[in-house]
Amino acid sequence: MGEKLPEDLASLSELDEKSLLEVLTGRFTQNLIYTYIGDILVAINPFKYLSIYEKEVSGQYKCHEKKSLPPHIFAVADRAYQSMLGRLATGPKNQCIVISGESGAGKTESTKLLLRHIMELCKANSQLEQQILQVNPLLEAFGNAQTVMNDNSSRFGKYIQLRFQNSSVKGAKINEYLLEKSRVVHQDEGEQNFHIFYFMLAGISTEDKEIYGLLDPTRYRYLNGRFGKEDVVHAWRLKYAEVCNAMDMVGFEEQEKVDMMTILAGILSLGNIAFETTDSDALKVSEASRGWLKATAGQFGVQEEDLLKSLTCTTSVTRGEAIQRLHNQQQAEDARDSIAKVAYGRVFGWIVSKINELLAPKVDCDVELSEIGILDIFGFENFAVNRFEQLCINLANEQLQYFFNHHIFLMEQKEYKEEGITWETITYKDNKPILDLFLTKPIGILSLLDEQSAFPQATDRDFVDKLNSKFKTAPNFEVVRNHTPLFTIVHYAGKVQYNASGFLEKNRDTIPANIRELFINSVTPLLSVLFAATISRTGTLMPRKAKLQVADDNFNSTRKQSVGAQFKHSLAVLMEKMFAAGPHFVRCIKPNRSKQPDQLDSKLVMDQLRYNGLMETIRIRRDGFSWRPKFREFVERYNILLLKPDLPLDKSSCMSILNSTQLSGWKCGSSRLFFKYWHQEELSRLLERLGRAALVIQKNYRARVCRRRYLSLLEEIRRQRQAQREREEREEEERRRQQLEDERKRRLELEQENRRPASPPVPLPRKHKPEPRPRSVLTSVPKAAHLMPVPRPRSKLFEATPFDNELNVHLDAPLMLQPIDEERMKEKHLKKTNTIRWFKETQVRKLTRDGGFPCWFHGMITRRQAEDLLIDKPLGCFLLRVGQSREGYTLTYRGADRCRHYMVEMQSNGKYVILGEDRAHSSLTDLVQYHTQVGIKPFMELLALPCGQMCDQEPDYEELKDFTSSLSSAVERPAEDQDMDTGSHKVHLEMQRLFLPPGGSSNPESHKPPVLKRISDRRRRLETAPMEHKDDDPTGESRPFPRLYPSIRLAMREIQQIQQQSQDQIPVSSSKALSSWKRTDA
């Protein structure tokens, strides 16, 4: 290890570009990729795995002091979280983390690390935390793609809002910005389509490919006829499994996933439709692509003729008369690509909307929630050809740079001047004129673009000519003389030349009415919902429940707003949220353009440092005052330091507080105080010391109060015992006196009897023969007295883990027994009854196999019974039981020295998840099988041996014994009676008996209305149908299928036949020309 390099650039004694670059380069070579500039973090992308993100490291950055640990992205997350809770110098306030940098600088990875650490900080063992973490891989698959600058480039922007109540996360919301939809139909050389297409084609099984209508990836025009090498395809296959698991974890339904994948397959098929002219100048689909048209129609759930009509002509209604205008070949191809772009954009918008719906906070509306926002937006881009998307992306980065300048330079130096603080003004590169060039009304670039987009006959050349005439004298605009419509903008990060071809079309982003009507009437519910949805002012998809509302013009009114106007409005809303929160900045740096580890291009890094303004940032953080509270805010927060109540909220109180702290380097203005960035930590440390002292005082006071209460209770017990002893002694004395008195009386009677004279015997009357007693009455055996049950001690295998469903253990003293709480018992019985009903209605058919239960399933047994079963079992033995007070299961595991109980939840989509795990399972059997290979977190314990029942002859409990005996008796019944009780219905009846409440009827039909009886009869008849017909029925209950699966299957066969015929007809010499666009290299 080399010399110790400074961790904070604001502490450099000599500040120049050379020393700054030397420090960053030296730290980078030592794998120290994080460096502070005051409270700003600089992160250099290492392009390799580092061991600084392990769980042990994450644990160190929890409520830590900044100086005690090296700079880290986890420290930013911890600072934002503590600031939101009000534990640092400032009071509770919403926070936002702004991650900026050019494409490939590591913004997406930084976002994932921030999310992961914040979830660790607020960990409350709820499944919501795992669901939030699964959002990133899901959105990455659908919104990221490989570009020449970055293998995992975000082609959209997102602002993640984490909602908190106190310290626990309660929900999340995703705001998405400007998806690059044009990538679906066109990619430049060296680039790829969105990840999900490659993941899907690599990960879907051969059987599922036939279901969705997917063929060889090299056949698809939208993928440029290219696919990956074997190792890349293997990685894509694993990614597809991650995406499917993420959808299951978040809560997507199985049918929704099938519909979504079918639409994606339809987009790929749509791209292969080619057109050719006929003798009548009308267009038709080429013979080679007839099968692709049929496949697309089946995948989209529409009629083939209607789809062809929407591609080849446009229908408009004028004065009640429908007029059809035929397309030429270019217009038909544009319509085809337009459908693909819009369909993909709607699918992506629906995914974001669905995530927001599933992760919405489940709290009352009047509950105020705190928030941490994380902005992960596309980085600054400058490609060989820059289009409309690059213009919007770079505009967003200009807006972020202005936000950074406003907080770090503009607002800070303005307050110095207003408060009379002596200050030497630091000059910085203000990009406000560039924003004005874009956003000013009515002559900004976006306003002129909307103006030209409103004219149907306007061209991209007209738009560029308009820009040249308006901005030819502007310092940040340069005119380009070329036959191609080009113009140049001088951004804060450098000059970018834009090609305006397609600007107007992309800004309009219109959908022909006949295409929208066609897809609204699709038999695929998801596609119908997507095209019936409205679009908000920010471009967000807003699905609505009512499906067939073609005549409703609300959609058209919202879609009249252009893409540029939507993006402009969404940026304004974003800036409003960020200006209202406490900002934390992460500046990401790209070390080289070749994406290689351990290589740093000094010129590239220096350029990024310059245009990000890091030199000026270091200077203002070193000499400036980043924290500037008002007098009132400061006194309200720190009056406790003087230990005096009722301090006036004025300047004098501030001076008294500060004089008692021995802080130096601060200044006082006319209405507020000015502190360095490190003053917050020192004041926070003083508050923390008082907090610890308060804890000690509270601890001792509570200990004294509890001790006094304990002694009084002990004295009361002693008094009761003494009174009990005295009472027993009195009773014993009275009993002994009574015995003596009885003995004296008996003696007196005997003496009197002996003194009487003898008399002759008198014969007694004869008695009747006694009646015989019943056999059941045993007079010789005295009836045992009723004894109170003696509670035995709890099992030593018990451990109160956070994964159990019953943690309320009451240890009442024998002499302080409380009366039974009737309401509590009723509530407990009601919960148990509801759980039984849930199990019988939703779980019986899922759990049973061949008329029985798995050996590891033990019904609704208690925690004590589960521990007793495992007490003498080997390590790794396990069982599953039904929760007694909730709708779910508990997995009991025999650990090394104790039993652990893990909660198993069933999500709204029917998937099973162990609380705290990041994987969802379709059944309990799959869950058990998976965890025989992968350990259960956090102890990584493998399921080794199912517990089974206590013996082989009979089950553990009476209910299961009755269940198995009834199963065996069912074999002896006549065939006609047995047919009525076969399959899952028999199991359903027996599980009713298994969990039947006391006094309930075991016959489920006795409580059913006649209608439900007929439904259940029909269900039993369907279940007893031959199993071979189930494979031919794509709508069976085993799994969902696309709505028009038969049509898709026929279309795939037709495509394959045409392909085979074309290969037979093409001579061998022409095979090279055919393979020129079907490259298989990555």
Tab-separated table of N, CA, C and O in Angstrom, residues 606-644:
chain	number	residue	atom	x	y	z
A	606	MET	N	-10.005	14.343	-16.518
A	606	MET	CA	-9.869	15.772	-16.304
A	606	MET	C	-10.985	16.542	-17.000
A	606	MET	O	-11.511	17.530	-16.453
A	607	ASP	N	-11.378	16.084	-18.196
A	607	ASP	CA	-12.497	16.735	-18.890
A	607	ASP	C	-13.770	16.652	-18.060
A	607	ASP	O	-14.522	17.644	-17.968
A	608	GLN	N	-14.025	15.493	-17.449
A	608	GLN	CA	-15.233	15.342	-16.627
A	608	GLN	C	-15.158	16.206	-15.370
A	608	GLN	O	-16.159	16.785	-14.943
A	609	LEU	N	-13.953	16.311	-14.779
A	609	LEU	CA	-13.814	17.157	-13.603
A	609	LEU	C	-14.074	18.621	-13.943
A	609	LEU	O	-14.672	19.362	-13.152
A	610	ARG	N	-13.648	19.019	-15.133
A	610	ARG	CA	-13.814	20.423	-15.539
A	610	ARG	C	-15.277	20.755	-15.788
A	610	ARG	O	-15.815	21.720	-15.236
A	611	TYR	N	-15.941	19.928	-16.663
A	611	TYR	CA	-17.309	20.339	-17.004
A	611	TYR	C	-18.299	20.074	-15.869
A	611	TYR	O	-19.379	20.642	-15.848
A	612	ASN	N	-17.936	19.214	-14.897
A	612	ASN	CA	-18.775	19.056	-13.707
A	612	ASN	C	-18.536	20.158	-12.684
A	612	ASN	O	-19.266	20.243	-11.686
A	613	GLY	N	-17.506	20.974	-12.913
A	613	GLY	CA	-17.220	22.071	-12.002
A	613	GLY	C	-16.684	21.622	-10.661
A	613	GLY	O	-16.930	22.272	-9.642
A	614	LEU	N	-15.929	20.514	-10.644
A	614	LEU	CA	-15.467	19.994	-9.362
A	614	LEU	C	-14.375	20.855	-8.732
A	614	LEU	O	-14.235	20.883	-7.503
A	615	MET	N	-13.593	21.552	-9.540
A	615	MET	CA	-12.587	22.452	-8.967
A	615	MET	C	-13.263	23.551	-8.153
A	615	MET	O	-12.875	23.838	-7.010
A	616	GLU	N	-14.279	24.166	-8.755
A	616	GLU	CA	-15.013	25.214	-8.034
A	616	GLU	C	-15.767	24.644	-6.840
A	616	GLU	O	-15.898	25.291	-5.797
A	617	THR	N	-16.261	23.403	-6.990
A	617	THR	CA	-16.974	22.766	-5.887
A	617	THR	C	-16.048	22.546	-4.693
A	617	THR	O	-16.428	22.774	-3.532
A	618	ILE	N	-14.819	22.103	-4.959
A	618	ILE	CA	-13.852	21.902	-3.879
A	618	ILE	C	-13.575	23.227	-3.166
A	618	ILE	O	-13.513	23.295	-1.925
A	619	ARG	N	-13.439	24.283	-3.943
A	619	ARG	CA	-13.103	25.583	-3.357
A	619	ARG	C	-14.242	26.088	-2.465
A	619	ARG	O	-14.002	26.568	-1.349
A	620	ILE	N	-15.486	25.938	-2.922
A	620	ILE	CA	-16.599	26.467	-2.122
A	620	ILE	C	-16.880	25.574	-0.911
A	620	ILE	O	-17.357	26.048	0.114
A	621	ARG	N	-16.568	24.276	-1.015
A	621	ARG	CA	-16.740	23.408	0.151
A	621	ARG	C	-15.623	23.644	1.170
A	621	ARG	O	-15.817	23.505	2.374
A	622	ARG	N	-14.448	24.039	0.683
A	622	ARG	CA	-13.335	24.291	1.598
A	622	ARG	C	-13.510	25.619	2.314
A	622	ARG	O	-13.276	25.712	3.523
A	623	ASP	N	-13.908	26.653	1.573
A	623	ASP	CA	-13.976	27.996	2.156
A	623	ASP	C	-15.391	28.416	2.546
A	623	ASP	O	-15.562	29.372	3.310
A	624	GLY	N	-16.403	27.737	2.015
A	624	GLY	CA	-17.772	28.187	2.224
A	624	GLY	C	-18.443	27.542	3.417
A	624	GLY	O	-17.835	26.824	4.214
A	625	PHE	N	-19.751	27.863	3.546
A	625	PHE	CA	-20.558	27.398	4.676
A	625	PHE	C	-21.791	26.692	4.089
A	625	PHE	O	-22.743	27.348	3.655
A	626	SER	N	-21.724	25.372	4.083
A	626	SER	CA	-22.782	24.616	3.406
A	626	SER	C	-24.058	24.494	4.230
A	626	SER	O	-25.123	24.201	3.693
A	627	TRP	N	-23.955	24.729	5.549
A	627	TRP	CA	-25.148	24.620	6.403
A	627	TRP	C	-25.452	25.989	6.977
A	627	TRP	O	-24.633	26.595	7.646
A	628	ARG	N	-26.674	26.464	6.712
A	628	ARG	CA	-27.023	27.846	7.052
A	628	ARG	C	-28.410	27.906	7.709
A	628	ARG	O	-29.380	28.373	7.099
A	629	PRO	N	-28.530	27.452	8.969
A	629	PRO	CA	-29.840	27.478	9.626
A	629	PRO	C	-30.199	28.872	10.137
A	629	PRO	O	-29.323	29.684	10.477
A	630	LYS	N	-31.491	29.160	10.217
A	630	LYS	CA	-31.959	30.403	10.818
A	630	LYS	C	-31.867	30.296	12.340
A	630	LYS	O	-31.773	29.204	12.901
A	631	PHE	N	-31.893	31.478	13.008
A	631	PHE	CA	-31.749	31.500	14.464
A	631	PHE	C	-32.808	30.619	15.132
A	631	PHE	O	-32.504	29.844	16.047
A	632	ARG	N	-34.057	30.751	14.693
A	632	ARG	CA	-35.161	29.997	15.316
A	632	ARG	C	-34.944	28.493	15.171
A	632	ARG	O	-35.107	27.748	16.134
A	633	GLU	N	-34.571	28.062	13.948
A	633	GLU	CA	-34.346	26.632	13.712
A	633	GLU	C	-33.230	26.101	14.601
A	633	GLU	O	-33.327	25.001	15.156
A	634	PHE	N	-32.170	26.883	14.753
A	634	PHE	CA	-31.018	26.424	15.530
A	634	PHE	C	-31.372	26.289	17.007
A	634	PHE	O	-31.014	25.293	17.652
A	635	VAL	N	-32.085	27.279	17.563
A	635	VAL	CA	-32.424	27.232	18.991
A	635	VAL	C	-33.400	26.089	19.263
A	635	VAL	O	-33.264	25.367	20.264
A	636	GLU	N	-34.372	25.901	18.399
A	636	GLU	CA	-35.329	24.815	18.602
A	636	GLU	C	-34.634	23.454	18.592
A	636	GLU	O	-35.043	22.539	19.306
A	637	ARG	N	-33.586	23.353	17.801
A	637	ARG	CA	-32.901	22.070	17.666
A	637	ARG	C	-31.888	21.836	18.787
A	637	ARG	O	-31.751	20.716	19.285
A	638	TYR	N	-31.178	22.900	19.235
A	638	TYR	CA	-30.019	22.711	20.125
A	638	TYR	C	-30.170	23.393	21.478
A	638	TYR	O	-29.176	23.535	22.195
A	639	ASN	N	-31.354	23.811	21.877
A	639	ASN	CA	-31.506	24.437	23.195
A	639	ASN	C	-31.229	23.462	24.329
A	639	ASN	O	-30.888	23.862	25.435
A	640	ILE	N	-31.300	22.173	24.043
A	640	ILE	CA	-31.029	21.181	25.067
A	640	ILE	C	-29.574	21.228	25.524
A	640	ILE	O	-29.246	20.807	26.644
A	641	LEU	N	-28.668	21.787	24.671
A	641	LEU	CA	-27.247	21.826	25.034
A	641	LEU	C	-26.993	22.736	26.236
A	641	LEU	O	-26.013	22.559	26.957
A	642	LEU	N	-27.873	23.735	26.449
A	642	LEU	CA	-27.720	24.617	27.606
A	642	LEU	C	-28.421	24.079	28.841
A	642	LEU	O	-28.232	24.611	29.943
A	643	LEU	N	-29.247	23.048	28.674
A	643	LEU	CA	-30.004	22.457	29.782
A	643	LEU	C	-30.840	23.500	30.499
A	643	LEU	O	-31.006	23.476	31.728
A	644	LYS	N	-31.388	24.451	29.706
A	644	LYS	CA	-32.250	25.495	30.263
A	644	LYS	C	-33.558	25.500	29.487
A	644	LYS	O	-33.540	25.592	28.263
